[in-house]
Structures are given as C-alpha cells and as structure tokens.
C-alpha positions as a printed NumPy array, in Angstrom:
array([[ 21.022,  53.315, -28.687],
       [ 18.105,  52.728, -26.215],
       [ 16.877,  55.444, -24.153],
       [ 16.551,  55.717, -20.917],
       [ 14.44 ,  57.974, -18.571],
       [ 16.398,  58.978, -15.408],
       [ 14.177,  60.487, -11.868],
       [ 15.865,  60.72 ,  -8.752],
       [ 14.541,  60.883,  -4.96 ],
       [ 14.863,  63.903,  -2.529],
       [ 16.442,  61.205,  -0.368],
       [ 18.963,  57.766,  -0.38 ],
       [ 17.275,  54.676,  -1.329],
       [ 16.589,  51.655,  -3.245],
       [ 17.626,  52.283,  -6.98 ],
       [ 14.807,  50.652,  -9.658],
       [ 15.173,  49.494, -12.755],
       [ 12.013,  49.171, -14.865],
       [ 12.259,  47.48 , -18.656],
       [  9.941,  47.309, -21.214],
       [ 10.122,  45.965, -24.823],
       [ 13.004,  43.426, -24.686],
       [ 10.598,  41.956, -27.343],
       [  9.785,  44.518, -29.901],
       [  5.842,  43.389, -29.915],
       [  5.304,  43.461, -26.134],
       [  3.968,  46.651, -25.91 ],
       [  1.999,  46.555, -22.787],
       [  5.186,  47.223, -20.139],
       [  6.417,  50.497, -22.639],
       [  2.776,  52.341, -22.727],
       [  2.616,  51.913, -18.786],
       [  6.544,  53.045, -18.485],
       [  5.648,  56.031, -20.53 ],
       [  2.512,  56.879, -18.68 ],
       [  4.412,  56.937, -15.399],
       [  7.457,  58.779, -16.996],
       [  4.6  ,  61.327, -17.811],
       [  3.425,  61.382, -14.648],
       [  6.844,  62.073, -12.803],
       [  7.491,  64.797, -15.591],
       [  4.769,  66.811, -14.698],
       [  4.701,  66.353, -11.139],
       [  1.559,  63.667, -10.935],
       [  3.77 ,  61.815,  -9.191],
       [  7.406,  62.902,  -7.392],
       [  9.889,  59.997,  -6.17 ],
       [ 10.373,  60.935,  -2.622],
       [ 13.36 ,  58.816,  -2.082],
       [ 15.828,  56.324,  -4.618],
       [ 16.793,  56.53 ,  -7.782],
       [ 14.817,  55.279, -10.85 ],
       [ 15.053,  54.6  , -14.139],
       [ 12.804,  53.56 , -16.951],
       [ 13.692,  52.039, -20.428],
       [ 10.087,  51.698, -21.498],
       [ 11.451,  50.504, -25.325],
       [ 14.742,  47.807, -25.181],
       [ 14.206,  46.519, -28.605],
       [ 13.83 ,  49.381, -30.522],
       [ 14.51 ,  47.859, -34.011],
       [ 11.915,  45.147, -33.153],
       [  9.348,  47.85 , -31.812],
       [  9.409,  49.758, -35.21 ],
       [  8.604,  46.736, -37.069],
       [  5.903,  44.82 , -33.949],
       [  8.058,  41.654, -33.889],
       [  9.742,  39.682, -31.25 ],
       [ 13.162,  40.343, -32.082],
       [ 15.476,  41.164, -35.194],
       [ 17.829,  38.694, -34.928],
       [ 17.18 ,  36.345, -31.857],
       [ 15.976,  36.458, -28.651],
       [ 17.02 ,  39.513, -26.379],
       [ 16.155,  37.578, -23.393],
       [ 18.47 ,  35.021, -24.374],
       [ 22.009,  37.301, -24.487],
       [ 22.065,  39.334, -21.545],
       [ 25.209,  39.283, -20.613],
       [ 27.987,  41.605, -21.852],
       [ 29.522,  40.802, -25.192],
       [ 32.78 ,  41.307, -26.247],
       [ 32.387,  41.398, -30.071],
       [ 29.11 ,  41.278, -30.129],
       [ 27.766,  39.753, -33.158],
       [ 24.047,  40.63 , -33.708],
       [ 21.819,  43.418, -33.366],
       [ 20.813,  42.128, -29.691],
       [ 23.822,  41.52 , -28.258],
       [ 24.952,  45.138, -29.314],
       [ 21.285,  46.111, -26.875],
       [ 22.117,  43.639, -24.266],
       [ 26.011,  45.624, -23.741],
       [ 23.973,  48.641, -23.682],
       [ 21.081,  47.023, -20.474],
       [ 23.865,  44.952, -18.781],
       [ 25.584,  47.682, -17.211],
       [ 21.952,  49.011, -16.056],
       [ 21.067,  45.854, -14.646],
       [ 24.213,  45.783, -12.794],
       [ 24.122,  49.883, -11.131],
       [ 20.528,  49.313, -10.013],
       [ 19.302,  47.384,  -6.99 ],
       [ 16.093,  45.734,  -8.05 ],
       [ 15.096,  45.458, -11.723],
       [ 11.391,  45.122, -13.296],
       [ 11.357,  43.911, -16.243],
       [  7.436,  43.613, -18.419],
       [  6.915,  41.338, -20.928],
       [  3.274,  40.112, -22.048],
       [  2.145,  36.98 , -24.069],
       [  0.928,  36.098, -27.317],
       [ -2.561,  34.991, -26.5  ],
       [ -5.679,  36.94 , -26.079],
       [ -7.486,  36.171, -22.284],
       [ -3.352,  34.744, -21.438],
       [ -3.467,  34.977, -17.239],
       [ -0.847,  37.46 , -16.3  ],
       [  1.562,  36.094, -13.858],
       [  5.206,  36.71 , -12.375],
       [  8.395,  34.397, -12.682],
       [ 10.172,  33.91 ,  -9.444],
       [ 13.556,  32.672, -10.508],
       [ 15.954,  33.566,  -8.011],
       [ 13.643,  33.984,  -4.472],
       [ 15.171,  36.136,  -2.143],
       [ 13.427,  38.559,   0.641],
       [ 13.441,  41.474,  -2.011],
       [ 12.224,  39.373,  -5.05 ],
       [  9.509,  38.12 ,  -2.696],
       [  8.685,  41.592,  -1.539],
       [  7.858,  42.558,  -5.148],
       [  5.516,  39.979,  -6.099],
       [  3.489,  39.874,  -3.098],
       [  2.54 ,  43.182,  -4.111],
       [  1.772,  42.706,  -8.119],
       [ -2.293,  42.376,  -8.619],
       [ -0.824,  38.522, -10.172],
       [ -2.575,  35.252,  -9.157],
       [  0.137,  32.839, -10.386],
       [  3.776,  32.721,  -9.685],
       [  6.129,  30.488, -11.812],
       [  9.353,  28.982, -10.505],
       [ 12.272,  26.739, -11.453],
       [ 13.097,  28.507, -14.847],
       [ 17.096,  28.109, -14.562],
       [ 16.592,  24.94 , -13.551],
       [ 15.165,  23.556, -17.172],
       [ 17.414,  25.766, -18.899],
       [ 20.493,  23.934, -17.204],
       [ 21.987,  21.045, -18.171],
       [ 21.739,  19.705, -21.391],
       [ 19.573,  22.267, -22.751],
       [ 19.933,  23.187, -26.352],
       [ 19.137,  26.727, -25.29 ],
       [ 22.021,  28.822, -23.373],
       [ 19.745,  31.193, -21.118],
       [ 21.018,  34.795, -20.218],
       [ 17.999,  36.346, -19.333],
       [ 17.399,  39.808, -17.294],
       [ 16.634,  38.097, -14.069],
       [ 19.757,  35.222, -14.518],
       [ 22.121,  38.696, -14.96 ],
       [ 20.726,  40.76 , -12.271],
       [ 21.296,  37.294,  -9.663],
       [ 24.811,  36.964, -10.653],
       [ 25.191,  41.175, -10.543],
       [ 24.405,  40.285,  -6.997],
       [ 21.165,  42.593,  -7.655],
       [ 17.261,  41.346,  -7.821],
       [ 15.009,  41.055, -10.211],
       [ 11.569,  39.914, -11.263],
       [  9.749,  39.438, -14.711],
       [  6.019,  40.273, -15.092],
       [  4.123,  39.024, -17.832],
       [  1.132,  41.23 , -17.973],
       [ -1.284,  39.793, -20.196],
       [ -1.893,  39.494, -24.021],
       [ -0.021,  41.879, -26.213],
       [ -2.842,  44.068, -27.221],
       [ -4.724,  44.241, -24.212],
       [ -5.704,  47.646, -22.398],
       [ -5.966,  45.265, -18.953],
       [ -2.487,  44.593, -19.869],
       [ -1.14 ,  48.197, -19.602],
       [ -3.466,  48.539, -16.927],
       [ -1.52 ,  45.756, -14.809],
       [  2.35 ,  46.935, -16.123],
       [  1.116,  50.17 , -14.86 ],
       [ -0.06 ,  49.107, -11.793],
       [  3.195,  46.772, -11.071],
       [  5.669,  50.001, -11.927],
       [  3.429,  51.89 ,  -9.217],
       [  3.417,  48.688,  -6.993],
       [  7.171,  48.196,  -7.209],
       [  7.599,  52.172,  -6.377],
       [  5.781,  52.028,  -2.889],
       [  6.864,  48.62 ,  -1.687],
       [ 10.323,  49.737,  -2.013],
       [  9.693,  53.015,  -0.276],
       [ 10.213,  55.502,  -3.667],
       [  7.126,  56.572,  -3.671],
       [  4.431,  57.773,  -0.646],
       [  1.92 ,  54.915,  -0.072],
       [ -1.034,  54.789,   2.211],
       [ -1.184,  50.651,   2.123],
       [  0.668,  47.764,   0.17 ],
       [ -1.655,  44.985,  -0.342],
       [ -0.406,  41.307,  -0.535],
       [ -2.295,  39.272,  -3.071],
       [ -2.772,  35.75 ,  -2.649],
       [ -0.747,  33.945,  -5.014],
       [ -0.981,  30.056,  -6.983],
       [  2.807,  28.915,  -7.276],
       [  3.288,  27.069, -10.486],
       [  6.674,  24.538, -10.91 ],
       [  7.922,  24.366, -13.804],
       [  9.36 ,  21.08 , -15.397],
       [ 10.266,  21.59 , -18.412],
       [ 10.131,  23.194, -22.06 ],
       [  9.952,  21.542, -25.813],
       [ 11.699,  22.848, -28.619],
       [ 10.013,  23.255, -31.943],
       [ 12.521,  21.26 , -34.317],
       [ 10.497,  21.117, -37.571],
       [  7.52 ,  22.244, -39.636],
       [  4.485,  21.233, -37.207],
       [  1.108,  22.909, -35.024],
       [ -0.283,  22.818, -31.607],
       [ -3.552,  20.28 , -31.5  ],
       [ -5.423,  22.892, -29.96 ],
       [ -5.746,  26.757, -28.985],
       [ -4.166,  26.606, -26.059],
       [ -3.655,  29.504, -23.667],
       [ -1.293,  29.817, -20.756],
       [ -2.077,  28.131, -17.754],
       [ -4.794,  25.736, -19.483],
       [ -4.836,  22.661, -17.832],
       [ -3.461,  19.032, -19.209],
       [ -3.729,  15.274, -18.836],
       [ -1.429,  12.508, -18.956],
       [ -1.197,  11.396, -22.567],
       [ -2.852,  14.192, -23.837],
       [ -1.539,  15.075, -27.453],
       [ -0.614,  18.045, -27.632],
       [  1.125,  19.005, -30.718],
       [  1.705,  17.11 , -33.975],
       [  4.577,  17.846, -36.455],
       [  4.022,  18.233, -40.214],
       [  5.678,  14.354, -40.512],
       [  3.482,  12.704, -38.168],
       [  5.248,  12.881, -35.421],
       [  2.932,  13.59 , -32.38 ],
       [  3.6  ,  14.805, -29.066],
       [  1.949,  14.084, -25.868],
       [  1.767,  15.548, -22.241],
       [  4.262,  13.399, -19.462],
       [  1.986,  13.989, -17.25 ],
       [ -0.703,  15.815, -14.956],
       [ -0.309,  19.496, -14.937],
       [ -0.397,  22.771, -17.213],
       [  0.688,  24.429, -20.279],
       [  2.752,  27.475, -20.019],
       [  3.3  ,  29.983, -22.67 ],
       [  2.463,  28.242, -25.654],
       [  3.348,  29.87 , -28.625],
       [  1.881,  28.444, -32.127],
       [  3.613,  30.785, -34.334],
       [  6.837,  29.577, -32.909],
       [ 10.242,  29.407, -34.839],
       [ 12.049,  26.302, -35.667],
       [ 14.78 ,  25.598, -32.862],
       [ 12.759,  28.07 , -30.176],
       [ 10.836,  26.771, -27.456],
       [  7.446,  25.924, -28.613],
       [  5.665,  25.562, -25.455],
       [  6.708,  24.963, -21.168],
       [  5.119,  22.249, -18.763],
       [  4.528,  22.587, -15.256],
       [  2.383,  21.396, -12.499]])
C-alpha cells in the first residue's frame, strides 16, 4: 500500500493532490513532499484553508530498488483496473481514486540527464492548469502530449494528468530536473509551495508569473531493437533537419524530420519504450 499524508485547512477550499515517485528513481518530487510534510507537522507551515494531501513515494517497490518501475510504466496504467495484473496496476487502483476526490493534482517527476532543463507539461489547458504553471520557477512548457499518444500509437497512454481530465479534475506534471540533483528538490519544493499559495491554501505575500517558452510536441520514437543515441543528448537540445540521431545495432539509422528539439531522451531505454520525443 502507498502512503499518504493527509493536512486539512481551518477553512473550505481547493483540495491538492501532490505525487511523487510514480517512477521509483525520481526522487527529487518525494524529498521536497517530505520536507513540506515536515514542515506542516511541526507547524513551519499551517494550511489556512483546503484540503491536502501528499504521496511523496507512489512506486514504492521501485523506490527500494532506484529503478523506474517493477513491471512497466506507472504512468502508463492510471486508470482503475479490474483484475489488475501487475504490480502497477495494483498502485494505480490505489492513486485513481485520489486523483478523482481531489481538485487539482501535482504530480513531480525528474529526468535522467544531469544539467536536463526542468519544465512543465500542459496537456489539458484550462484556467486552473494555467494558473499553476504560471507560477512554477519553469522556463519551458510542453504541449500536445495526448495528441501523439492517439491514434495509431503502439503505446496506450493513461497517465496522471489524462485521468485527472476525464475525473473532470486538473492536473499538471513537473519535471524538475535530473534525478540526483539538489536544484531539483529545490524546484519540487518550490512548485509544492507555489501550487499551495496560488490556490489560496497557504498565506502568500505575492505570486510571481514567470515567463514561459511553449514547446509543441510532434511526436515520439519507439526503441524497437538493440541500438544507441549518436550523441549525449539532453532535453531541450536543439536539432536539424537530417540530423542522425540514433543508429540501431543493425545499421539502421535514424534521422531528425525536421527543425526543432529533442525532448526527454533516454539512452538507457527499453526495447518497445519510447526512446526519445520531437518537438519544435
């Protein structure tokens, strides 16, 4: 079972959801969850209105052992499962029914490179999802995720934003930097705390909007065989037309459509898992 950290208001308001560790090695989001859950325990901080609640470890199997996931992809399955059938869909019955009782949902992840820019997704944009990240200390914004997992995808994507929109609730996903960063638990922190005043849990002198680049993107490609990126590339590094860009252990190479950037390439990728996103 996960568990959950539960603070309520003095008054009605906006009920938060904050997630951490829906991949076991994204530690980042679950030290700044636990420093704020520290915080409200010894008065530090006090909610003065709303409800909140804090699952600062959602992969707990994965967490023990500082991998991604035990079986597949957490951020793949959230939905509820009737039989569920691995060890994430039995988590994912246990953070659907969160999702769904809580107005707005957080949710941290961080990336696999060190120096990765930490940015937001915007998947679903709506006046409260757009209320959040104006207020995260992010420079980039990424949109159009459902759109390139729709279709004839080979992936089926039920992530924790997809099941908070069709909940009818919000949410937003903040990746915060590389795994092992202290900057990186120094933004999740600061995006919990964000989230908090914007919404009107937490006493606030001044919300500041930060300017913000808005990335589309087009596209993903999946890993299908033995191969390696042809360089180190970070998130957000920028990419020509023809560029190669990865080349499989046959020969096979792979080259960039077009103009634009690489998102969240991952070189120790899986077989059959998304190796790396385009956008521009």
């Amino acid at each position: 079972m996960i568990e959950k950290y539960e603070f309520n208001g003095e008054d009605e308001g906006i009920s938060l959801l904050v997630l951490a560790a829906i991949h076991g090695n994204e530690t980042a989001g679950t030290n700044a969850a636990f420093k704020v859950i520290k915080e409200l325990n010894s008065g530090a901080l006090k909610l003065k209105s709303g409800r909140l609640t804090l699952v600062p470890i959602c992969n707990p199997e994965a967490y023990k052992k500082d991998e991604r996931c035990v079986e597949e992809n957490l951020n793949r399955v959230i939905t509820y499962h009737a039989n569920p059938k691995t060890y994430e869909q039995k988590l994912a019955n246990e953070i659907y029914p969160l999702i769904q009782n809580h107005q707005i949902m957080l949710d941290l992840h961080s990336t696999h490179c060190e120096g990765d820019v930490p940015f937001a997704f915007c998947d679903y944009p709506n006046e409260d999802n757009q209320k959040l990240i104006s207020a995260l200390e992010v420079d980039f914004v990424l949109e159009g995720w459902p759109k390139i997992y729709s279709g004839e995808s080979a992936i089926q994507d039920f992530s924790t934003e997809q099941c908070a929109h069709i909940l009818g609730n919000t949410g937003t996903t903040v990746e915060c930097g590389y795994h092992k960063s202290p900057a990186a638990v120094d933004l999740a922190y600061k995006a919990i705390k964000s989230t908090l005043a914007v919404f009107g849990l937490i006493e606030h002198n001044q919300i500041k909007n930060h300017p913000k680049k808005h990335i589309q993107m087009d596209g993903y490609v999946l890993k299908t065989k033995e191969g390696k990126l042809c360089k180190n590339y970070k998130h957000l590094d920028p990419i020509s037309c023809g560029e190669k860009i990865a080349v499989y252990a046959d020969g096979e190479e792979l080259y960039a459509p077009a103009d634009g950037f690489i998102l969240l390439p991952n070189s120790q990728a899986d077989i059959n898992t998304e190796w790396y996103y385009l956008g521009h």
